[in-house]
JSON list of C-alpha atoms in Angstrom, two decimals:
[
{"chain": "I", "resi": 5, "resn": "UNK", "atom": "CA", "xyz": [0.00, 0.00, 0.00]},
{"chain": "I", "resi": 6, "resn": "UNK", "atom": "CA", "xyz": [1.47, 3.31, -0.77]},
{"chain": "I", "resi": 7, "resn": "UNK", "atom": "CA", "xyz": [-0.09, 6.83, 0.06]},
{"chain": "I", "resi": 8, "resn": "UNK", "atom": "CA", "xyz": [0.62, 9.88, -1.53]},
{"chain": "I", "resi": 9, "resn": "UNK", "atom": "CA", "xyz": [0.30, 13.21, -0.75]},
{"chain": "I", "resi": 10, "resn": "UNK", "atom": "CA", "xyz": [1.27, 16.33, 1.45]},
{"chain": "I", "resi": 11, "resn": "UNK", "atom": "CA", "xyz": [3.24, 14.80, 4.52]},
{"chain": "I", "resi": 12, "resn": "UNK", "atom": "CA", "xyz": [1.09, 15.88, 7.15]},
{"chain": "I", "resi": 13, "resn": "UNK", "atom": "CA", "xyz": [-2.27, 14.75, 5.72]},
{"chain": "I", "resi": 14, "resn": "UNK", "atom": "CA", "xyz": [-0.30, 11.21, 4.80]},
{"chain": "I", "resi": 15, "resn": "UNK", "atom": "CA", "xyz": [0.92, 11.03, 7.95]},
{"chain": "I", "resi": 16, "resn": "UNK", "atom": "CA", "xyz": [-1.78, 11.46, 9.20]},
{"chain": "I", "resi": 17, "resn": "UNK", "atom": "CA", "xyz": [-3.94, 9.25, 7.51]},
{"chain": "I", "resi": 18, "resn": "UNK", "atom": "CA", "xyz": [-1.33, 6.00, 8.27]},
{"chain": "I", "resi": 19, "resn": "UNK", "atom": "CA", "xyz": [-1.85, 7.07, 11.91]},
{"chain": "I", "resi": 20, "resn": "UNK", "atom": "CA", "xyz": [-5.36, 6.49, 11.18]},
{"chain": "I", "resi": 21, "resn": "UNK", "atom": "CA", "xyz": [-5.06, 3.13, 8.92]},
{"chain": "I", "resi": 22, "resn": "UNK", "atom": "CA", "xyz": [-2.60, 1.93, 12.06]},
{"chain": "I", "resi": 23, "resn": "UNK", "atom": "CA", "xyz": [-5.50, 2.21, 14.37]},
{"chain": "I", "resi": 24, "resn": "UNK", "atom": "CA", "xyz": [-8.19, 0.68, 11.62]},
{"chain": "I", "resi": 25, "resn": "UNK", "atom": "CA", "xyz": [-5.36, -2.13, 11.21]},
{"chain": "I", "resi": 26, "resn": "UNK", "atom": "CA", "xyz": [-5.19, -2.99, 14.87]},
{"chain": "I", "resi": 27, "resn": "UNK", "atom": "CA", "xyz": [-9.01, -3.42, 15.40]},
{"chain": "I", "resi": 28, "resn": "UNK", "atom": "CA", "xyz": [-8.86, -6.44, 13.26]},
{"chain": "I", "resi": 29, "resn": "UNK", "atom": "CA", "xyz": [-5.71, -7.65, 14.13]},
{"chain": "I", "resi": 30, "resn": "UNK", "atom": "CA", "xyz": [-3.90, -6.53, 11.71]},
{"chain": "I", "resi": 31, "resn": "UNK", "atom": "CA", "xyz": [-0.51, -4.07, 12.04]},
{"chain": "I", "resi": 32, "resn": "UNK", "atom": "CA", "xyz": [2.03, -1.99, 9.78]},
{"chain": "I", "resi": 33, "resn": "UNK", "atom": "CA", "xyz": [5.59, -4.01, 9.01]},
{"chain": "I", "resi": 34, "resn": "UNK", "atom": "CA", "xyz": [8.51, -1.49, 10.04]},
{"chain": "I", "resi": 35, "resn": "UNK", "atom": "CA", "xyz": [10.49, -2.69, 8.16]},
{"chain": "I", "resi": 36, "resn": "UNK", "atom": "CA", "xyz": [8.48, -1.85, 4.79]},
{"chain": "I", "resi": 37, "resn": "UNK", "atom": "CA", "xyz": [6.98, 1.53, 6.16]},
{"chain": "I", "resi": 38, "resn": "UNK", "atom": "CA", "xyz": [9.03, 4.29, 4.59]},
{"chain": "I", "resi": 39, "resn": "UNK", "atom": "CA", "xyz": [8.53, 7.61, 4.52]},
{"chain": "I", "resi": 40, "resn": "UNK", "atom": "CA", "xyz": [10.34, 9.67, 1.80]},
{"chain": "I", "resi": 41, "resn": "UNK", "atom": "CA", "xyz": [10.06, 13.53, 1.19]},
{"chain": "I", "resi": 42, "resn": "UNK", "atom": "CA", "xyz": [12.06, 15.71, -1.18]},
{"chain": "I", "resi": 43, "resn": "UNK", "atom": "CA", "xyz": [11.39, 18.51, 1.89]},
{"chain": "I", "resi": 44, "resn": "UNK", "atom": "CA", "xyz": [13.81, 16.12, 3.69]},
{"chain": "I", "resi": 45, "resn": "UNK", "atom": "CA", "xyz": [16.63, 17.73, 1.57]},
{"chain": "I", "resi": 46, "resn": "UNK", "atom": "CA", "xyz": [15.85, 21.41, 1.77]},
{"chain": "I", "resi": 47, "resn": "UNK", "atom": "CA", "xyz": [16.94, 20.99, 5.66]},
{"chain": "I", "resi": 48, "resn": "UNK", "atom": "CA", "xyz": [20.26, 21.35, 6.43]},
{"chain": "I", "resi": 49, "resn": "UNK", "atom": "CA", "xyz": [20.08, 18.24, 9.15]},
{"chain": "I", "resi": 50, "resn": "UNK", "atom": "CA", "xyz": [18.85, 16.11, 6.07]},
{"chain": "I", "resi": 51, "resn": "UNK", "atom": "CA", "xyz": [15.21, 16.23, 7.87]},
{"chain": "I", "resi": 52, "resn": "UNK", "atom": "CA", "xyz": [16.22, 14.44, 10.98]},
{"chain": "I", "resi": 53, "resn": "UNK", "atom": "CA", "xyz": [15.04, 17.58, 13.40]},
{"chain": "I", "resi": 54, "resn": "UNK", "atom": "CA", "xyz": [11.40, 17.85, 10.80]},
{"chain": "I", "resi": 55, "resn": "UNK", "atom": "CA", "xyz": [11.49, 13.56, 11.10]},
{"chain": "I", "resi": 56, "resn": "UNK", "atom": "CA", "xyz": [11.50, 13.85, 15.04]},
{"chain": "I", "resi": 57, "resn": "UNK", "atom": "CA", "xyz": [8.88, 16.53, 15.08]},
{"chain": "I", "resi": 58, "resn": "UNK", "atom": "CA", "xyz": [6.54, 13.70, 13.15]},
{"chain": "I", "resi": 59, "resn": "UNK", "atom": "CA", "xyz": [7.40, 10.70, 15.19]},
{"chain": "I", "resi": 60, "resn": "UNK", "atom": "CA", "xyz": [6.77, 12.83, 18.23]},
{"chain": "I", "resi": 61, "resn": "UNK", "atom": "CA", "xyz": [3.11, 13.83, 16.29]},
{"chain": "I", "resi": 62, "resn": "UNK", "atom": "CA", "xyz": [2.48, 9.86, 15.56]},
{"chain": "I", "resi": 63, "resn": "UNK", "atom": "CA", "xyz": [4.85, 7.90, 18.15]},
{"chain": "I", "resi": 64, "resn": "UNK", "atom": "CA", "xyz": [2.88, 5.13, 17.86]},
{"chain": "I", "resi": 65, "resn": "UNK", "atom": "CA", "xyz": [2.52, 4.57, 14.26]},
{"chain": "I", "resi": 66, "resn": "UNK", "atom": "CA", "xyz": [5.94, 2.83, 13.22]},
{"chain": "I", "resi": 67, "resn": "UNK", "atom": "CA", "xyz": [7.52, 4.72, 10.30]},
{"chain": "I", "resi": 68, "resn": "UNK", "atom": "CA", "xyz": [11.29, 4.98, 8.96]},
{"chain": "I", "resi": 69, "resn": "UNK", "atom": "CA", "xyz": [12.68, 7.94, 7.36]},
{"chain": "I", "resi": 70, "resn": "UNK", "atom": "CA", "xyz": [13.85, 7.23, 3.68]},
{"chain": "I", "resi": 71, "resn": "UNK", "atom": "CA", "xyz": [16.66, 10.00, 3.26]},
{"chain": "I", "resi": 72, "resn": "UNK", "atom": "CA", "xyz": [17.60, 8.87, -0.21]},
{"chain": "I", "resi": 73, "resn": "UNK", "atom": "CA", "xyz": [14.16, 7.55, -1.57]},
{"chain": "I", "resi": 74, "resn": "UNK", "atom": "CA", "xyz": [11.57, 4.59, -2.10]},
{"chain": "I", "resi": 75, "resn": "UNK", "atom": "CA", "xyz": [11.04, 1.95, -3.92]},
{"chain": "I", "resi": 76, "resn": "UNK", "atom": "CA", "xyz": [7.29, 1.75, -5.65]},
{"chain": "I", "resi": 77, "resn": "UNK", "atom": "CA", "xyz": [6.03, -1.16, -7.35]},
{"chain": "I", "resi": 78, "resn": "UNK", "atom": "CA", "xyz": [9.39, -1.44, -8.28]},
{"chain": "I", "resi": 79, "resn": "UNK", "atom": "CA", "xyz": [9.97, 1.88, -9.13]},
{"chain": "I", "resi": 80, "resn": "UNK", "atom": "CA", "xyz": [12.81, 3.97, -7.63]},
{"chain": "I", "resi": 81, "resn": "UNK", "atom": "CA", "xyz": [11.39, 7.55, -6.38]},
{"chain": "I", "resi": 82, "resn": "UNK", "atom": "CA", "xyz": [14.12, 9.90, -4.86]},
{"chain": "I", "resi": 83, "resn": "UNK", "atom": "CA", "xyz": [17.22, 11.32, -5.86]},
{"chain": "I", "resi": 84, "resn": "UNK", "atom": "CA", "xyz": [19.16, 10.65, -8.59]},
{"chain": "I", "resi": 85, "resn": "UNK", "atom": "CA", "xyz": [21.59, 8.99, -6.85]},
{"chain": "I", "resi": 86, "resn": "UNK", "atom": "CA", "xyz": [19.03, 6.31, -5.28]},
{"chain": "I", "resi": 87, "resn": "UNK", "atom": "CA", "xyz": [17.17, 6.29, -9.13]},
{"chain": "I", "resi": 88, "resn": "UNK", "atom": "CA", "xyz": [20.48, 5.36, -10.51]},
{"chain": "I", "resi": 89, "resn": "UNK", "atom": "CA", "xyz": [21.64, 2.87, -7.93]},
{"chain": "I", "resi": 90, "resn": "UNK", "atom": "CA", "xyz": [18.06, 0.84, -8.55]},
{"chain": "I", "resi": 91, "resn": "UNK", "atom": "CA", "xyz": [18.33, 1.06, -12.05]},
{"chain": "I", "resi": 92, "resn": "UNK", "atom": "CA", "xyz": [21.86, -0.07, -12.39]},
{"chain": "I", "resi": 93, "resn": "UNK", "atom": "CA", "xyz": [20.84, -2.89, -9.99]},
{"chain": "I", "resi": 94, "resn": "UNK", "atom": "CA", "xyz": [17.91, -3.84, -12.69]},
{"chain": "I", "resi": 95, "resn": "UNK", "atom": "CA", "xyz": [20.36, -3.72, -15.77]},
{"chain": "I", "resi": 96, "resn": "UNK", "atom": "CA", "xyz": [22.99, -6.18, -13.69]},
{"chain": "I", "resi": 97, "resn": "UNK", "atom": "CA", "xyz": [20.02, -8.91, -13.26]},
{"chain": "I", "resi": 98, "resn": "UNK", "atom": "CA", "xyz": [19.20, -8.37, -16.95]},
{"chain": "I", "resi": 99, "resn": "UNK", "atom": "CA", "xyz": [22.86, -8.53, -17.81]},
{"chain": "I", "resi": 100, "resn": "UNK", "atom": "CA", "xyz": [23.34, -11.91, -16.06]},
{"chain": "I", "resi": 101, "resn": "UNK", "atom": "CA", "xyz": [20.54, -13.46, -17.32]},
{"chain": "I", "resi": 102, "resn": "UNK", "atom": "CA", "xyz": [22.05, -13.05, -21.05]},
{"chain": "I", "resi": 103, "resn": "UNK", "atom": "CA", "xyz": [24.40, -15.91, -21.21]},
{"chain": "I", "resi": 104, "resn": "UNK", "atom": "CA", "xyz": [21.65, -18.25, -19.70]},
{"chain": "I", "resi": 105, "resn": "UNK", "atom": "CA", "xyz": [20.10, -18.38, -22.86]},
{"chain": "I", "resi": 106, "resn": "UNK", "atom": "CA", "xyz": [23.21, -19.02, -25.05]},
{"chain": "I", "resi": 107, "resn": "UNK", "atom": "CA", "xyz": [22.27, -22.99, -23.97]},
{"chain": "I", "resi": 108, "resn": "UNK", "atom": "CA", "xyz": [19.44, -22.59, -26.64]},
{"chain": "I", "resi": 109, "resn": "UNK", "atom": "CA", "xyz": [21.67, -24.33, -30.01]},
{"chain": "I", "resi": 110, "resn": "UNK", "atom": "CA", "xyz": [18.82, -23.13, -32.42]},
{"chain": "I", "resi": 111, "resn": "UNK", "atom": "CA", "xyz": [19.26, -19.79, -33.59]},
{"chain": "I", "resi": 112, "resn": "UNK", "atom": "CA", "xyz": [16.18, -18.77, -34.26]},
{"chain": "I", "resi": 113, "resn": "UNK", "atom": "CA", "xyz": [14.65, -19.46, -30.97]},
{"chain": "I", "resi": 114, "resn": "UNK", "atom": "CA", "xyz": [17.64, -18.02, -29.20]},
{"chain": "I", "resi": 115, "resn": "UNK", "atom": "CA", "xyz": [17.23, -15.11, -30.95]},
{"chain": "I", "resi": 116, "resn": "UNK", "atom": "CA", "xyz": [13.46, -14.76, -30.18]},
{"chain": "I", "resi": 117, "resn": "UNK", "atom": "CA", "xyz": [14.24, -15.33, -26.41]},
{"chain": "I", "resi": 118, "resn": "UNK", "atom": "CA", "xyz": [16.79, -12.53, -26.81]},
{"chain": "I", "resi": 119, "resn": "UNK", "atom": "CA", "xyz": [14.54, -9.55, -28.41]},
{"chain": "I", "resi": 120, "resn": "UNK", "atom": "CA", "xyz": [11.33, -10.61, -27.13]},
{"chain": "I", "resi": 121, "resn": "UNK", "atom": "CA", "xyz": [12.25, -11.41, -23.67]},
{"chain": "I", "resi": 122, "resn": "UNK", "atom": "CA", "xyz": [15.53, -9.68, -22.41]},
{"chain": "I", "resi": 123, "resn": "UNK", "atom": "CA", "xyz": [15.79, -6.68, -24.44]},
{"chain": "I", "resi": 124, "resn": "UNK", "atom": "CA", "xyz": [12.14, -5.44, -23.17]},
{"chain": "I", "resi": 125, "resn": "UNK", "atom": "CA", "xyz": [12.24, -6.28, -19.72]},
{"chain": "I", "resi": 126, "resn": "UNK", "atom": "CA", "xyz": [14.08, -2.92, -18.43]},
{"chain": "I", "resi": 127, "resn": "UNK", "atom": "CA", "xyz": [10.92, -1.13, -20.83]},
{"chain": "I", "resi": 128, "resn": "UNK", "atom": "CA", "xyz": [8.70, -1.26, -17.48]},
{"chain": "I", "resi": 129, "resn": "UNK", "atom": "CA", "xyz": [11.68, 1.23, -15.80]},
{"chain": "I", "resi": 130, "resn": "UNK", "atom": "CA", "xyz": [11.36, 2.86, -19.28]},
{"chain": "I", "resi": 131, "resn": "UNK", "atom": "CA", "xyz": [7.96, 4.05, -18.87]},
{"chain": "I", "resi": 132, "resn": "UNK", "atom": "CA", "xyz": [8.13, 4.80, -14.44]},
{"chain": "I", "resi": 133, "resn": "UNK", "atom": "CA", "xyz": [11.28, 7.11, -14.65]},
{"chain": "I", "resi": 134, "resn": "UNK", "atom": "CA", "xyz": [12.82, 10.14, -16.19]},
{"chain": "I", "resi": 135, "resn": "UNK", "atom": "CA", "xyz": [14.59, 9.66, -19.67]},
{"chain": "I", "resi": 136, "resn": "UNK", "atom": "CA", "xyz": [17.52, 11.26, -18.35]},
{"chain": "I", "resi": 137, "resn": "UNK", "atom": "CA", "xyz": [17.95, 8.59, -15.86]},
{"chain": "I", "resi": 138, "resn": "UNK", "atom": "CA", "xyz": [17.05, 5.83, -18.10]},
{"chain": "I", "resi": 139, "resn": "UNK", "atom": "CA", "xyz": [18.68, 6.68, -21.24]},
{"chain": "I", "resi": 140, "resn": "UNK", "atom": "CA", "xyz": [22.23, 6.22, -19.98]},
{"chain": "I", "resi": 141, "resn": "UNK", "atom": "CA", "xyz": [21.76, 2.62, -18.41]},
{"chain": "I", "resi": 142, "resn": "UNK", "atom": "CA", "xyz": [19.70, 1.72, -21.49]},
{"chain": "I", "resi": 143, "resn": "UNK", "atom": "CA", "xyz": [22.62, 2.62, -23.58]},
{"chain": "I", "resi": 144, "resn": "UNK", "atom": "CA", "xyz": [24.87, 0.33, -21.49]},
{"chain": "I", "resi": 145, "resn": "UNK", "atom": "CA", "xyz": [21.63, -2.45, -21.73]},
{"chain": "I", "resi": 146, "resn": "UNK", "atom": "CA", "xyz": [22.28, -2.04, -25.56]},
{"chain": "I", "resi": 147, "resn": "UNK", "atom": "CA", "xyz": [25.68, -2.93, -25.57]},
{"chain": "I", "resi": 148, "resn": "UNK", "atom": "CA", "xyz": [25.46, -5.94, -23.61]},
{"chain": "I", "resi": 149, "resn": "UNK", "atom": "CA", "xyz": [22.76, -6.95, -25.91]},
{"chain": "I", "resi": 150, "resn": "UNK", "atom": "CA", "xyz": [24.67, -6.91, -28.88]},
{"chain": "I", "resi": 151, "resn": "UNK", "atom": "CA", "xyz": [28.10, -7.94, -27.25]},
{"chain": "I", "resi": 152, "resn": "UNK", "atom": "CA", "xyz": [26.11, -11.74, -25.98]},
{"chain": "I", "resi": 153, "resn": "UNK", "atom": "CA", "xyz": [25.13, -11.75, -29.52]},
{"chain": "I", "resi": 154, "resn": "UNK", "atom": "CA", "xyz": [27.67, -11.42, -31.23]},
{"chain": "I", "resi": 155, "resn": "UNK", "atom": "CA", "xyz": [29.41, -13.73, -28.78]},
{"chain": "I", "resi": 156, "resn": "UNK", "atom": "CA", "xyz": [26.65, -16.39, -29.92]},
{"chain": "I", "resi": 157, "resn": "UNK", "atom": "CA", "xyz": [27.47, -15.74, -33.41]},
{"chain": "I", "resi": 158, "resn": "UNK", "atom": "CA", "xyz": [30.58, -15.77, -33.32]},
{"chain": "I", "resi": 159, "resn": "UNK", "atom": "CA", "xyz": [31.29, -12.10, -34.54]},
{"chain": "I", "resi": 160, "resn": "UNK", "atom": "CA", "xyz": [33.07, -10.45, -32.51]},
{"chain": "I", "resi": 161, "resn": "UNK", "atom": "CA", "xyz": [33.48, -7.47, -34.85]},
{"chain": "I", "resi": 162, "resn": "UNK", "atom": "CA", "xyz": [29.84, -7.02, -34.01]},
{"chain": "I", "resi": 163, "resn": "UNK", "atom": "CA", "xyz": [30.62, -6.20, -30.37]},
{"chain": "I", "resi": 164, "resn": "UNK", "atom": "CA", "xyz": [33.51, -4.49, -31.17]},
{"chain": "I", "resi": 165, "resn": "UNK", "atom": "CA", "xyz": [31.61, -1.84, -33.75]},
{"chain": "I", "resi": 166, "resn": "UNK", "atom": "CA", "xyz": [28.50, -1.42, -31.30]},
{"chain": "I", "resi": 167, "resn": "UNK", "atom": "CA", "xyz": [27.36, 2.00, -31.10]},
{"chain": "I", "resi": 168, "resn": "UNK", "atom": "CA", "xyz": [25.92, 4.64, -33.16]},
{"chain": "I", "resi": 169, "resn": "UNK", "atom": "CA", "xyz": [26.09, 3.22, -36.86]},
{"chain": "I", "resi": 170, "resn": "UNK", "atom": "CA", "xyz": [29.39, 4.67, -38.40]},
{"chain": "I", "resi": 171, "resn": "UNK", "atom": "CA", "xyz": [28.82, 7.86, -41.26]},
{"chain": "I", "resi": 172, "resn": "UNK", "atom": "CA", "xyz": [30.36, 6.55, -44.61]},
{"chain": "I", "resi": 173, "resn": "UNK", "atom": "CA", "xyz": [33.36, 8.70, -45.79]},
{"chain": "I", "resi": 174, "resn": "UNK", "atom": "CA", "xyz": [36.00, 8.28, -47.87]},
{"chain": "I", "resi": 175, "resn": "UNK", "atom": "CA", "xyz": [38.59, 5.33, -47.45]},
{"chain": "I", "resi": 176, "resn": "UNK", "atom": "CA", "xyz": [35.81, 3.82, -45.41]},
{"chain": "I", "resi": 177, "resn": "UNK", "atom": "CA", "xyz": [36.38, -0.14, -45.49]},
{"chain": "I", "resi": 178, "resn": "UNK", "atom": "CA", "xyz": [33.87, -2.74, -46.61]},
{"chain": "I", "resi": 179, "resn": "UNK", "atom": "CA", "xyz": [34.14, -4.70, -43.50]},
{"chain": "I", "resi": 180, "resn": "UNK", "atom": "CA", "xyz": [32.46, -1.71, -42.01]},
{"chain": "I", "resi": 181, "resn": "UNK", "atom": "CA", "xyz": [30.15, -1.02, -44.26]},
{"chain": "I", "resi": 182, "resn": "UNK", "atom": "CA", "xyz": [28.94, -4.30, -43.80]},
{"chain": "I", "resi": 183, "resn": "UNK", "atom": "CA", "xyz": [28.83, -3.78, -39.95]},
{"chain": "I", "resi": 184, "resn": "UNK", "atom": "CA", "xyz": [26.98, -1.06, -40.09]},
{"chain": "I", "resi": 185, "resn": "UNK", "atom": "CA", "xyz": [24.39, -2.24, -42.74]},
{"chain": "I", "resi": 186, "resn": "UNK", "atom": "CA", "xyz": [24.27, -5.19, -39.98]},
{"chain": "I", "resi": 187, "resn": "UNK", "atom": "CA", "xyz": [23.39, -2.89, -36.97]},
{"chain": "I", "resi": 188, "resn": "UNK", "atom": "CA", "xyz": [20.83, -1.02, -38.90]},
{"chain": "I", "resi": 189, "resn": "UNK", "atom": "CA", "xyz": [19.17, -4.31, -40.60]},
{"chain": "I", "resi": 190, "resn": "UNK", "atom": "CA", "xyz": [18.94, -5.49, -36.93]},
{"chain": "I", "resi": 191, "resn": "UNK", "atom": "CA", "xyz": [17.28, -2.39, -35.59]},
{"chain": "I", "resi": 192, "resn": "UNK", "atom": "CA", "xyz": [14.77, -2.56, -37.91]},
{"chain": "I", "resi": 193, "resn": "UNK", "atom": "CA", "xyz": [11.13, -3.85, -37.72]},
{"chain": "I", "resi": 194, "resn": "UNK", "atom": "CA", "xyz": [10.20, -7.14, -38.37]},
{"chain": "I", "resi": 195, "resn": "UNK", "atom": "CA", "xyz": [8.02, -5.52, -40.98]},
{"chain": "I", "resi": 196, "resn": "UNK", "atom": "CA", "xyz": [10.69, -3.93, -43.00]},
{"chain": "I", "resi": 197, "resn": "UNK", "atom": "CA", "xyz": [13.03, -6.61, -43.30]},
{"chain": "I", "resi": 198, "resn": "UNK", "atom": "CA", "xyz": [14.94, -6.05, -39.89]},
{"chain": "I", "resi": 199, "resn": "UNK", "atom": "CA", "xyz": [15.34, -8.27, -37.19]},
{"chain": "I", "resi": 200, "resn": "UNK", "atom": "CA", "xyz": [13.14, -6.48, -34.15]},
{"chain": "I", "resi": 201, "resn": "UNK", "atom": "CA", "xyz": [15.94, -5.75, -32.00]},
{"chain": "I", "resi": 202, "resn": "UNK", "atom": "CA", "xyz": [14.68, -2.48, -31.16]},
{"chain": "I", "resi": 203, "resn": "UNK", "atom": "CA", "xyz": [16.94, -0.25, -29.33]},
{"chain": "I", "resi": 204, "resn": "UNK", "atom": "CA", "xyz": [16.31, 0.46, -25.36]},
{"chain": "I", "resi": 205, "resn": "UNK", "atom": "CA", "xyz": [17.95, 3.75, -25.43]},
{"chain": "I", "resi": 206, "resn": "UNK", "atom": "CA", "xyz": [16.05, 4.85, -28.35]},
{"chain": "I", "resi": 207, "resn": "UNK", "atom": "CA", "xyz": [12.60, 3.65, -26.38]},
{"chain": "I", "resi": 208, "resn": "UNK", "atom": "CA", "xyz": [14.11, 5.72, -23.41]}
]
């Protein structure tokens, strides 16, 4: 259960859920019962002398202050710090999970597993935070994307050329015009003639 809202009237109203709670037997979990404000910050003391002031308002309701920020549904509310340190923590499960699937011998279904599995399970973080949060560890999502497979295939020039396709100029050699034809056929929809592996960072 989350509540949101100004912090006295949400205070105020857990005090009141505590005491609805406890007529049916029922209590608040300290360890889950957060409290995060972005006033918190504007004091100088981080909050703690505001915090104490509200504990001494509700001292029975059990409540922890959340200096850096919350977790909702699974997504991060707080600082940018905190935002970053969830995300990043996302992208490492996603990241390990990669090789797991390099098991599968046919290529087709590995490749399925890989863009219609993997690549879109950061897109819930995607659509709960701010772009400028997400982008960057999208970008690094990318890249492990494409480094596992072209460590399937057996390209490793694939890997090795990842990022933003490369502008054709003069003296520029066929291996990497071929590598970047490659990147751009796999970027593109199913229904063009690509391969589906859409981009995270370009979603973020």
């Amino acid at each position: 259960m989350q509540l949101f809202g100004p912090l006295s009237q949400t205070l105020k109203a857990a005090d009141l859920l505590r005491q609805t709670f406890g007529e049916v037997g029922l209590r608040f979990n300290p360890a889950d019962s957060k409290v995060f404000s972005r006033a918190f910050a504007c004091h100088e003391d981080g909050g703690a002398a505001l915090w104490q002031s509200i504990q001494d308002r509700y001292p029975a309701t059990p409540l922890e202050r959340a200096t850096e920020g919350i977790k909702i549904v699974g997504t991060p509310i707080g600082t940018d710090d905190f935002c970053t340190g969830v995300l990043e923590k996302r992208l490492a499960k996603i990241v390990e999970d990669l090789p797991k699937i390099a098991v599968v011998q046919d290529g087709l279904i590995y490749f399925q597993l890989l863009r219609s599995c993997l690549n879109v399970r950061f897109h819930y973080n995607l659509r709960c935070a701010a772009p400028r949060l997400t982008s960057p560890v999208a970008g690094k999502l990318d890249e492990a994307i494409i480094m596992e497979l072209s460590s399937y295939l057996q390209v490793p020039s694939l890997g090795q050329s990842f990022g933003d396709p490369p502008d054709i100029i003069a003296g520029t050699s066929p291996e990497l015009l071929q590598l970047r034809d490659a990147l751009i056929q796999l970027r593109l929809p199913i229904r063009e003639g690509g391969g589906g592996l859409t981009s995270v960072k370009a979603v973020a």
